């Protein structure tokens, strides 16, 4: 694979992009900053002019292009570079808002955001928008110094590229789901075992099993025939479903633990979310399809589609775990809901839909509007992410705390040591499940 000739360095203001870019400059990478381009000619500096400027610089050597990644033009710029034959490596430099704020205040305490408002509100907005952006590399300026970050980026430039232009001349029709894309991002080896070798999954962790039962219970709550089920009816339905599906080898302690965890989440959801819910369900577990180009289609399943009192369509996703507490490597988690929303927007011929994500454990809700104007950005982001996955011909292990919940942990020699998950283990011989579940040990990795 050839080197990436455009390093796209994105992140918050205050994340340290300029400092890292200067380190890269010292090893011969030319630095371009989108803000400087805009200052030079604000009137004409649209996505095509920005991409042309970057492309022009990249013809004579590697370039680091610094921007936040949050603007609505971002994917269009990368797309244009790709169509021009340039390879981009998108690197996200992360840091917390308090750290970014401290750095901005130290640098120039009196400077205000160009767009008005406060730095904190702008940083929150940027942080949200970045949750829509797939990246090839995510590094933390909170824990790593600029020299080591620049060294990692320079090394990655030689080996990885996010977007290969030839992908769209594939003659094979393909479908990709968010689960597939996220699996590749988390660990390419695990992705290969599941989606390339089609091995049966060996491990089902307690959280996976419980998450499946909770989703089934919510589908019954919002879409079942019972009118406004009470808390007691909800918990009874969950208890029955748990009893029907739990592997027979699970001991009493495991059953009790799973029941208590599910009961707590469902009662909380019923009291805090369901009883305040005013939107009417129009579909549950609805399959969606979003064409990304002539050969590639994004597919998925929306937990719930509803219509609110004003007639606005809502696309609702229920999440069992809080993303801030997950041990997985970073994935662009809002892109899933944005993609489902664009698919529903097109299917139902709407100009805007409301995307809602509800956390079961806390009752917190995130919501954002998705309009027809967002569709292209979302499609380009998915296409860029998918092509990075579909064009890879080598798969590597990516050990980390997430190994504790990996479905292939027992047969992976690279699994990280230390973390543990309670999980069912299936008995597998020669790639086939022979005995169903073995029991309920911890996956020690
Ligand atoms: S155990 Fe870890 S390294 Fe091995 S396949 Fe799973 S996630 Fe990847």
Tab-separated table of C-alpha atoms and ligand atoms in Angstrom:
chain	number	residue	atom	x	y	z
A	1	UNK	CA	0.000	0.000	0.000
A	2	UNK	CA	1.393	3.402	-0.920
A	3	UNK	CA	1.942	6.182	1.595
A	4	UNK	CA	-0.809	8.617	2.487
A	5	UNK	CA	0.176	11.961	0.980
A	6	UNK	CA	-2.354	14.035	2.935
A	7	UNK	CA	-2.407	13.755	6.715
A	8	UNK	CA	-5.703	15.223	7.854
A	9	UNK	CA	-5.297	16.288	11.476
A	10	UNK	CA	-8.620	16.988	13.174
A	11	UNK	CA	-9.809	17.747	16.704
A	12	UNK	CA	-10.946	20.452	19.084
A	13	UNK	CA	-9.411	23.862	19.249
A	14	UNK	CA	-6.837	23.419	22.013
A	15	UNK	CA	-6.258	19.741	21.196
A	16	UNK	CA	-2.705	20.542	20.075
A	17	UNK	CA	-3.086	20.165	16.298
A	18	UNK	CA	-0.805	23.109	15.459
A	19	UNK	CA	1.923	21.930	17.829
A	20	UNK	CA	1.867	18.425	16.357
A	21	UNK	CA	1.762	19.859	12.823
A	22	UNK	CA	4.912	21.879	13.528
A	23	UNK	CA	6.646	18.691	14.704
A	24	UNK	CA	5.649	17.052	11.422
A	25	UNK	CA	6.909	20.094	9.509
A	26	UNK	CA	10.338	19.507	11.005
A	27	UNK	CA	10.455	16.126	9.224
A	28	UNK	CA	9.511	17.570	5.841
A	29	UNK	CA	5.701	17.516	5.926
A	30	UNK	CA	4.173	20.785	4.727
A	31	UNK	CA	1.586	22.325	7.069
A	32	UNK	CA	-1.692	23.817	5.824
A	33	UNK	CA	-4.287	25.221	8.204
A	34	UNK	CA	-7.880	25.641	7.053
A	35	UNK	CA	-8.273	28.783	9.176
A	36	UNK	CA	-5.332	30.473	7.440
A	37	UNK	CA	-6.857	29.589	4.077
A	38	UNK	CA	-10.171	31.084	5.112
A	39	UNK	CA	-8.484	34.222	6.477
A	40	UNK	CA	-6.794	34.693	3.104
A	41	UNK	CA	-10.010	34.532	1.098
A	42	UNK	CA	-13.153	33.974	3.150
A	43	UNK	CA	-15.490	34.689	0.235
A	44	UNK	CA	-14.272	31.984	-2.107
A	45	UNK	CA	-13.008	29.361	0.331
A	46	UNK	CA	-15.562	26.575	-0.128
A	47	UNK	CA	-14.845	22.850	0.046
A	48	UNK	CA	-13.652	22.595	-3.560
A	49	UNK	CA	-11.187	25.505	-3.242
A	50	UNK	CA	-9.844	24.150	0.045
A	51	UNK	CA	-9.412	20.678	-1.457
A	52	UNK	CA	-7.731	22.156	-4.543
A	53	UNK	CA	-5.269	24.104	-2.360
A	54	UNK	CA	-4.409	20.984	-0.359
A	55	UNK	CA	-4.101	18.915	-3.534
A	56	UNK	CA	-1.862	21.503	-5.142
A	57	UNK	CA	0.494	21.443	-2.129
A	58	UNK	CA	0.424	17.636	-1.966
A	59	UNK	CA	1.648	17.229	-5.536
A	60	UNK	CA	5.108	18.323	-4.403
A	61	UNK	CA	5.307	16.359	-1.148
A	62	UNK	CA	3.435	15.176	1.930
A	63	UNK	CA	1.048	17.618	3.573
A	64	UNK	CA	-0.529	17.852	7.001
A	65	UNK	CA	-3.904	19.541	6.659
A	66	UNK	CA	-5.189	20.934	9.957
A	67	UNK	CA	-8.903	21.518	10.531
A	68	UNK	CA	-11.454	20.713	13.230
A	69	UNK	CA	-13.229	17.991	11.199
A	70	UNK	CA	-16.532	19.363	12.467
A	71	UNK	CA	-17.583	21.513	9.522
A	72	UNK	CA	-20.310	20.364	7.156
A	73	UNK	CA	-17.773	20.515	4.297
A	74	UNK	CA	-15.305	18.093	5.856
A	75	UNK	CA	-16.295	14.878	4.057
A	76	UNK	CA	-16.668	16.777	0.785
A	77	UNK	CA	-13.039	17.962	1.042
A	78	UNK	CA	-11.748	14.420	1.653
A	79	UNK	CA	-13.913	13.084	-1.175
A	80	UNK	CA	-12.542	15.656	-3.583
A	81	UNK	CA	-8.971	14.833	-2.595
A	82	UNK	CA	-9.686	11.156	-3.146
A	83	UNK	CA	-11.200	11.757	-6.554
A	84	UNK	CA	-8.020	13.681	-7.372
A	85	UNK	CA	-6.001	10.536	-6.604
A	86	UNK	CA	-4.680	11.606	-3.183
A	87	UNK	CA	-4.521	9.257	-0.236
A	88	UNK	CA	-5.689	10.707	3.059
A	89	UNK	CA	-5.007	9.519	6.573
A	90	UNK	CA	-7.524	11.023	8.994
A	91	UNK	CA	-6.056	11.438	12.478
A	92	UNK	CA	-8.146	12.627	15.427
A	93	UNK	CA	-6.303	14.360	18.248
A	94	UNK	CA	-8.439	14.044	21.358
A	95	UNK	CA	-8.429	15.881	24.648
A	96	UNK	CA	-11.072	16.703	27.236
A	97	UNK	CA	-12.942	20.004	27.141
A	98	UNK	CA	-11.403	21.224	30.463
A	99	UNK	CA	-7.904	20.597	29.075
A	100	UNK	CA	-8.720	22.295	25.751
A	101	UNK	CA	-10.217	25.259	27.602
A	102	UNK	CA	-7.187	25.607	29.862
A	103	UNK	CA	-4.868	25.611	26.850
A	104	UNK	CA	-6.958	28.171	24.955
A	105	UNK	CA	-7.111	30.462	27.994
A	106	UNK	CA	-3.352	30.162	28.540
A	107	UNK	CA	-2.654	30.942	24.902
A	108	UNK	CA	-4.891	33.974	24.606
A	109	UNK	CA	-7.381	34.487	27.402
A	110	UNK	CA	-9.117	37.414	25.715
A	111	UNK	CA	-9.728	35.889	22.307
A	112	UNK	CA	-13.366	34.929	21.739
A	113	UNK	CA	-14.726	32.288	19.335
A	114	UNK	CA	-15.119	33.656	15.830
A	115	UNK	CA	-18.690	32.400	15.598
A	116	UNK	CA	-19.630	34.108	18.891
A	117	UNK	CA	-20.789	32.420	22.105
A	118	UNK	CA	-18.435	30.806	24.592
A	119	UNK	CA	-15.517	28.441	24.061
A	120	UNK	CA	-17.263	25.757	26.103
A	121	UNK	CA	-20.376	25.763	23.922
A	122	UNK	CA	-18.253	25.718	20.773
A	123	UNK	CA	-16.149	22.861	22.135
A	124	UNK	CA	-19.253	20.851	23.032
A	125	UNK	CA	-20.603	21.381	19.536
A	126	UNK	CA	-17.289	20.280	17.991
A	127	UNK	CA	-17.121	17.238	20.261
A	128	UNK	CA	-20.615	16.181	19.130
A	129	UNK	CA	-19.875	16.715	15.458
A	130	UNK	CA	-16.684	14.676	15.695
A	131	UNK	CA	-18.795	11.702	16.779
A	132	UNK	CA	-19.901	11.551	13.128
A	133	UNK	CA	-16.374	11.308	11.736
A	134	UNK	CA	-14.608	7.980	11.065
A	135	UNK	CA	-10.861	8.158	11.655
A	136	UNK	CA	-7.865	6.027	10.771
A	137	UNK	CA	-6.051	6.891	13.945
A	138	UNK	CA	-7.119	8.414	17.256
A	139	UNK	CA	-4.461	9.789	19.589
A	140	UNK	CA	-4.702	11.602	22.889
A	141	UNK	CA	-2.872	14.857	23.531
A	142	UNK	CA	-4.006	14.482	27.128
A	143	UNK	CA	-1.694	11.547	27.767
A	144	UNK	CA	0.912	11.731	24.983
A	145	UNK	CA	3.414	14.470	24.172
A	146	UNK	CA	3.552	16.175	20.739
A	147	UNK	CA	6.833	14.462	19.729
A	148	UNK	CA	5.516	10.962	20.283
A	149	UNK	CA	2.191	11.816	18.606
A	150	UNK	CA	4.023	13.174	15.550
A	151	UNK	CA	6.202	10.046	15.465
A	152	UNK	CA	3.144	7.747	15.539
A	153	UNK	CA	1.472	9.743	12.754
A	154	UNK	CA	4.614	9.748	10.605
A	155	UNK	CA	4.886	5.977	11.017
A	156	UNK	CA	1.200	5.419	10.241
A	157	UNK	CA	1.512	7.509	7.072
A	158	UNK	CA	3.600	4.790	5.502
A	159	UNK	CA	1.242	1.956	6.250
A	160	UNK	CA	-2.363	3.025	6.190
A	161	UNK	CA	-4.747	4.924	4.049
A	162	UNK	CA	-8.366	5.491	4.736
A	163	UNK	CA	-9.813	5.760	1.326
A	164	UNK	CA	-8.949	3.974	-1.874
A	165	UNK	CA	-10.479	5.473	-4.965
A	166	UNK	CA	-10.769	2.170	-6.828
A	167	UNK	CA	-13.230	0.850	-4.273
A	168	UNK	CA	-16.174	2.197	-6.208
A	169	UNK	CA	-15.280	0.324	-9.388
A	170	UNK	CA	-15.955	-2.964	-7.570
A	171	UNK	CA	-18.276	-5.135	-9.641
A	172	UNK	CA	-19.656	-6.962	-6.608
A	173	UNK	CA	-22.724	-5.653	-4.846
A	174	UNK	CA	-22.018	-5.398	-1.151
A	175	UNK	CA	-23.849	-4.529	2.028
A	176	UNK	CA	-22.240	-3.153	5.165
A	177	UNK	CA	-23.716	-2.585	8.592
A	178	UNK	CA	-22.579	-0.371	11.443
A	179	UNK	CA	-21.844	-3.492	13.515
A	180	UNK	CA	-19.479	-4.700	10.809
A	181	UNK	CA	-17.715	-1.348	10.483
A	182	UNK	CA	-17.366	-0.998	14.242
A	183	UNK	CA	-16.050	-4.577	14.531
A	184	UNK	CA	-13.284	-3.793	12.050
A	185	UNK	CA	-12.405	-0.584	13.868
A	186	UNK	CA	-12.221	-2.331	17.238
A	187	UNK	CA	-10.097	-5.292	16.076
A	188	UNK	CA	-9.483	-6.245	12.420
A	189	UNK	CA	-8.599	-9.830	13.429
A	190	UNK	CA	-11.879	-10.350	15.240
A	191	UNK	CA	-13.652	-8.868	12.189
A	192	UNK	CA	-11.860	-11.327	9.913
A	193	UNK	CA	-12.816	-14.349	12.031
A	194	UNK	CA	-16.461	-13.310	11.974
A	195	UNK	CA	-17.077	-11.734	8.569
A	196	UNK	CA	-14.370	-13.208	6.326
A	197	UNK	CA	-13.871	-16.708	7.792
A	198	UNK	CA	-17.493	-16.891	9.030
A	199	UNK	CA	-16.493	-18.723	12.222
A	200	UNK	CA	-19.274	-19.194	14.757
A	201	UNK	CA	-18.949	-16.826	17.717
A	202	UNK	CA	-17.572	-18.684	20.704
A	203	UNK	CA	-18.295	-16.238	23.493
A	204	UNK	CA	-21.472	-14.475	24.479
A	205	UNK	CA	-20.791	-12.214	27.430
A	206	UNK	CA	-23.288	-11.489	30.145
A	207	UNK	CA	-23.664	-7.943	28.799
A	208	UNK	CA	-24.337	-9.157	25.242
A	209	UNK	CA	-26.936	-11.652	26.423
A	210	UNK	CA	-28.635	-9.135	28.684
A	211	UNK	CA	-28.540	-6.442	25.988
A	212	UNK	CA	-30.355	-8.772	23.586
A	213	UNK	CA	-33.101	-9.568	26.119
A	214	UNK	CA	-33.529	-5.890	27.056
A	215	UNK	CA	-33.961	-4.906	23.418
A	216	UNK	CA	-36.588	-7.630	22.969
A	217	UNK	CA	-38.391	-6.394	26.067
A	218	UNK	CA	-38.386	-2.788	24.849
A	219	UNK	CA	-39.713	-3.939	21.469
A	220	UNK	CA	-42.607	-5.568	23.330
A	221	UNK	CA	-43.112	-2.473	25.525
A	222	UNK	CA	-43.324	-0.027	22.621
A	223	UNK	CA	-44.682	-2.260	19.900
A	224	UNK	CA	-46.491	-5.127	21.607
A	225	UNK	CA	-50.231	-5.598	21.624
A	226	UNK	CA	-50.655	-4.817	25.348
A	227	UNK	CA	-51.948	-1.284	25.931
A	228	UNK	CA	-49.567	0.691	28.176
A	229	UNK	CA	-47.983	-2.210	30.086
A	230	UNK	CA	-47.377	-1.583	33.779
A	231	UNK	CA	-43.967	-1.971	35.427
A	232	UNK	CA	-45.042	-5.330	36.822
A	233	UNK	CA	-46.136	-6.601	33.413
A	234	UNK	CA	-42.901	-5.354	31.867
A	235	UNK	CA	-40.722	-7.154	34.401
A	236	UNK	CA	-42.842	-10.322	34.093
A	237	UNK	CA	-42.373	-10.347	30.307
A	238	UNK	CA	-38.620	-9.920	30.737
A	239	UNK	CA	-38.480	-12.703	33.340
A	240	UNK	CA	-40.255	-15.128	30.991
A	241	UNK	CA	-38.042	-14.219	28.059
A	242	UNK	CA	-34.923	-14.657	30.179
A	243	UNK	CA	-36.117	-18.099	31.300
A	244	UNK	CA	-36.862	-19.135	27.695
A	245	UNK	CA	-33.479	-18.129	26.316
A	246	UNK	CA	-30.885	-18.632	29.030
A	247	UNK	CA	-28.558	-21.600	28.379
A	248	UNK	CA	-29.490	-24.559	30.583
A	249	UNK	CA	-25.952	-24.705	32.008
A	250	UNK	CA	-26.282	-21.261	33.631
A	251	UNK	CA	-26.353	-21.643	37.410
A	252	UNK	CA	-28.828	-20.010	39.786
A	253	UNK	CA	-26.429	-17.202	40.690
A	254	UNK	CA	-26.027	-16.252	37.027
A	255	UNK	CA	-29.775	-16.273	36.395
A	256	UNK	CA	-30.388	-14.164	39.491
A	257	UNK	CA	-27.640	-11.683	38.565
A	258	UNK	CA	-28.980	-11.244	35.040
A	259	UNK	CA	-32.564	-10.904	36.213
A	260	UNK	CA	-31.712	-8.274	38.829
A	261	UNK	CA	-29.660	-6.208	36.371
A	262	UNK	CA	-32.424	-6.325	33.741
A	263	UNK	CA	-35.203	-5.660	36.247
A	264	UNK	CA	-33.405	-2.588	37.597
A	265	UNK	CA	-32.819	-1.128	34.110
A	266	UNK	CA	-36.410	-1.776	32.997
A	267	UNK	CA	-38.087	-0.336	36.097
A	268	UNK	CA	-35.902	2.749	35.804
A	269	UNK	CA	-36.736	3.077	32.109
A	270	UNK	CA	-40.466	2.663	32.759
A	271	UNK	CA	-40.508	5.335	35.472
A	272	UNK	CA	-38.121	7.880	33.986
A	273	UNK	CA	-38.582	7.526	30.221
A	274	UNK	CA	-41.629	5.470	29.204
A	275	UNK	CA	-44.177	7.266	31.389
A	276	UNK	CA	-43.082	10.662	30.035
A	277	UNK	CA	-43.018	9.443	26.425
A	278	UNK	CA	-45.529	11.345	24.258
A	279	UNK	CA	-44.519	10.108	20.803
A	280	UNK	CA	-46.490	7.364	19.069
A	281	UNK	CA	-44.655	4.335	17.745
A	282	UNK	CA	-44.979	3.696	14.019
A	283	UNK	CA	-42.368	0.931	13.659
A	284	UNK	CA	-40.232	-1.330	15.828
A	285	UNK	CA	-36.997	-3.022	14.732
A	286	UNK	CA	-37.386	-1.535	11.279
A	287	UNK	CA	-34.847	-2.621	8.642
A	288	UNK	CA	-33.277	0.279	6.745
A	289	UNK	CA	-31.192	0.424	3.597
A	290	UNK	CA	-29.137	3.405	2.498
A	291	UNK	CA	-27.373	3.194	-0.880
A	292	UNK	CA	-23.836	4.623	-0.587
A	293	UNK	CA	-23.075	4.236	-4.280
A	294	UNK	CA	-24.196	1.991	-7.128
A	295	UNK	CA	-22.651	-1.132	-5.587
A	296	UNK	CA	-22.489	-0.481	-1.871
A	297	UNK	CA	-25.460	-0.292	0.514
A	298	UNK	CA	-25.512	0.467	4.223
A	299	UNK	CA	-28.015	-1.717	6.101
A	300	UNK	CA	-29.256	-1.644	9.670
A	301	UNK	CA	-32.153	-2.067	12.039
A	302	UNK	CA	-33.714	0.891	13.869
A	303	UNK	CA	-34.964	0.129	17.386
A	304	UNK	CA	-38.017	2.359	17.068
A	305	UNK	CA	-39.535	4.940	14.734
A	306	UNK	CA	-42.132	7.284	16.239
A	307	UNK	CA	-44.027	10.452	15.470
A	308	UNK	CA	-44.207	13.275	18.003
A	309	UNK	CA	-47.141	15.596	18.756
A	310	UNK	CA	-46.002	18.098	16.104
A	311	UNK	CA	-45.868	15.390	13.434
A	312	UNK	CA	-42.052	15.155	13.364
A	313	UNK	CA	-40.600	11.699	12.720
A	314	UNK	CA	-38.250	10.388	15.422
A	315	UNK	CA	-35.590	7.715	14.917
A	316	UNK	CA	-34.848	6.189	18.308
A	317	UNK	CA	-31.965	4.019	19.443
A	318	UNK	CA	-31.845	2.423	22.909
A	319	UNK	CA	-28.378	1.852	24.304
A	320	UNK	CA	-27.672	-0.558	27.133
A	321	UNK	CA	-24.239	0.843	27.960
A	322	UNK	CA	-22.920	4.356	28.257
A	323	UNK	CA	-20.337	5.106	25.553
A	324	UNK	CA	-18.210	7.021	28.080
A	325	UNK	CA	-17.782	3.835	30.091
A	326	UNK	CA	-17.091	1.442	27.236
A	327	UNK	CA	-13.668	-0.187	26.985
A	328	UNK	CA	-13.786	-0.297	23.177
A	329	UNK	CA	-11.484	1.777	20.987
A	330	UNK	CA	-13.130	4.910	19.654
A	331	UNK	CA	-15.810	4.526	16.986
A	332	UNK	CA	-17.899	7.360	15.451
A	333	UNK	CA	-20.980	6.355	17.435
A	334	UNK	CA	-23.325	9.117	16.243
A	335	UNK	CA	-22.800	8.019	12.657
A	336	UNK	CA	-24.975	4.958	13.300
A	337	UNK	CA	-27.993	6.979	14.366
A	338	UNK	CA	-27.328	9.633	11.712
A	339	UNK	CA	-27.216	6.925	9.017
A	340	UNK	CA	-30.472	5.348	10.216
A	341	UNK	CA	-32.029	8.811	10.293
A	342	UNK	CA	-30.956	9.613	6.729
A	343	UNK	CA	-32.337	6.243	5.570
A	344	UNK	CA	-35.701	6.914	7.267
A	345	UNK	CA	-35.719	10.509	6.013
A	346	UNK	CA	-35.388	9.241	2.442
A	347	UNK	CA	-37.784	6.314	2.840
A	348	UNK	CA	-40.521	8.465	4.368
A	349	UNK	CA	-39.765	11.460	2.155
A	350	UNK	CA	-39.186	13.865	5.058
A	351	UNK	CA	-37.153	17.088	5.054
A	352	UNK	CA	-36.017	16.606	8.679
A	353	UNK	CA	-36.151	13.819	11.256
A	354	UNK	CA	-35.185	13.846	14.931
A	355	UNK	CA	-32.495	11.368	15.977
A	356	UNK	CA	-32.794	10.246	19.613
A	357	UNK	CA	-30.475	8.028	21.626
A	358	UNK	CA	-31.766	6.886	25.017
A	359	UNK	CA	-29.407	5.362	27.607
A	360	UNK	CA	-31.154	2.591	29.518
A	361	UNK	CA	-28.933	2.782	32.575
A	362	UNK	CA	-29.281	6.513	33.199
A	363	UNK	CA	-32.375	7.639	31.287
A	364	UNK	CA	-30.215	10.300	29.620
A	365	UNK	CA	-31.119	11.219	26.093
A	366	UNK	CA	-29.086	12.682	23.244
A	367	UNK	CA	-30.982	14.167	20.324
A	368	UNK	CA	-30.135	15.976	17.136
A	369	UNK	CA	-31.950	16.935	13.964
A	370	UNK	CA	-30.978	15.327	10.660
A	371	UNK	CA	-32.052	17.149	7.517
A	372	UNK	CA	-31.810	16.446	3.811
A	373	UNK	CA	-28.730	18.720	3.752
A	374	UNK	CA	-26.906	16.296	6.101
A	375	UNK	CA	-27.511	13.281	3.878
A	376	UNK	CA	-24.481	13.716	1.633
A	377	UNK	CA	-22.070	14.243	4.527
A	378	UNK	CA	-23.368	11.097	6.245
A	379	UNK	CA	-23.192	9.042	3.048
A	380	UNK	CA	-19.649	10.230	2.286
A	381	UNK	CA	-18.538	9.449	5.848
A	382	UNK	CA	-19.975	5.922	5.643
A	383	UNK	CA	-18.456	5.367	2.225
A	384	UNK	CA	-15.032	6.517	3.388
A	385	UNK	CA	-15.215	4.312	6.476
A	386	UNK	CA	-16.490	1.291	4.540
A	387	UNK	CA	-13.917	1.580	1.783
A	388	UNK	CA	-11.140	1.645	4.386
A	389	UNK	CA	-12.475	-1.705	5.618
A	390	UNK	CA	-13.386	-3.347	2.318
A	391	UNK	CA	-10.082	-2.644	0.615
A	392	UNK	CA	-7.902	-4.026	3.403
A	393	UNK	CA	-6.290	-7.312	2.478
A	394	UNK	CA	-4.430	-7.859	5.740
A	395	UNK	CA	-5.930	-8.167	9.203
A	396	UNK	CA	-4.069	-7.552	12.426
A	397	UNK	CA	-4.837	-8.119	16.093
A	398	UNK	CA	-5.644	-5.130	18.258
A	399	UNK	CA	-5.450	-6.316	21.867
A	400	UNK	CA	-6.837	-4.169	24.672
A	401	UNK	CA	-9.416	-4.137	27.464
A	402	UNK	CA	-12.088	-4.908	24.836
A	403	UNK	CA	-10.604	-8.432	24.483
A	404	UNK	CA	-12.609	-9.321	27.608
A	405	UNK	CA	-15.797	-9.108	25.543
A	406	UNK	CA	-14.404	-10.464	22.261
A	407	UNK	CA	-16.437	-13.329	20.792
A	408	UNK	CA	-13.221	-15.098	19.737
A	409	UNK	CA	-11.180	-14.570	22.884
A	410	UNK	CA	-10.594	-18.302	23.667
A	411	UNK	CA	-9.041	-18.981	20.250
A	412	UNK	CA	-6.992	-15.783	19.951
A	413	UNK	CA	-3.354	-16.022	20.982
A	414	UNK	CA	-3.040	-12.230	21.144
A	415	UNK	CA	-5.839	-11.588	23.675
A	416	UNK	CA	-4.865	-8.954	26.241
A	417	UNK	CA	-4.239	-10.228	29.744
A	418	UNK	CA	-5.882	-8.823	32.822
A	419	UNK	CA	-9.476	-7.905	32.021
A	420	UNK	CA	-12.304	-10.340	32.723
A	421	UNK	CA	-15.885	-10.756	31.583
A	422	UNK	CA	-18.535	-13.189	32.715
A	423	UNK	CA	-19.559	-15.078	29.617
A	424	UNK	CA	-21.162	-18.155	28.158
A	425	UNK	CA	-18.696	-20.213	26.135
A	426	UNK	CA	-19.905	-22.261	23.188
A	427	UNK	CA	-18.198	-25.548	22.368
A	428	UNK	CA	-16.752	-25.331	18.902
A	429	UNK	CA	-14.909	-27.945	16.864
A	430	UNK	CA	-13.487	-27.232	13.441
A	431	UNK	CA	-15.408	-23.985	13.220
A	432	UNK	CA	-18.781	-25.590	14.056
A	433	UNK	CA	-20.775	-25.336	17.272
A	434	UNK	CA	-21.081	-28.938	18.490
A	435	UNK	CA	-22.485	-28.798	22.000
A	436	UNK	CA	-24.075	-25.417	22.410
A	437	UNK	CA	-23.110	-23.644	25.608
A	438	UNK	CA	-20.527	-25.098	27.961
A	439	UNK	CA	-21.304	-23.137	31.056
A	440	UNK	CA	-20.801	-19.754	32.581
A	441	UNK	CA	-17.112	-19.169	33.365
A	442	UNK	CA	-15.272	-15.868	33.215
A	443	UNK	CA	-13.365	-15.092	30.050
A	444	UNK	CA	-9.929	-14.363	31.403
A	445	UNK	CA	-7.823	-12.467	28.974
B	1	LIG	S1	-9.107	-11.357	21.730
B	1	LIG	FE1	-8.527	-9.198	21.374
B	1	LIG	S2	-6.849	-9.263	19.883
B	1	LIG	FE2	-7.874	-11.268	19.833
B	1	LIG	S3	-9.374	-11.136	18.172
B	1	LIG	FE3	-10.415	-10.565	20.078
B	1	LIG	S4	-10.257	-8.325	20.241
B	1	LIG	FE4	-8.750	-9.020	18.716
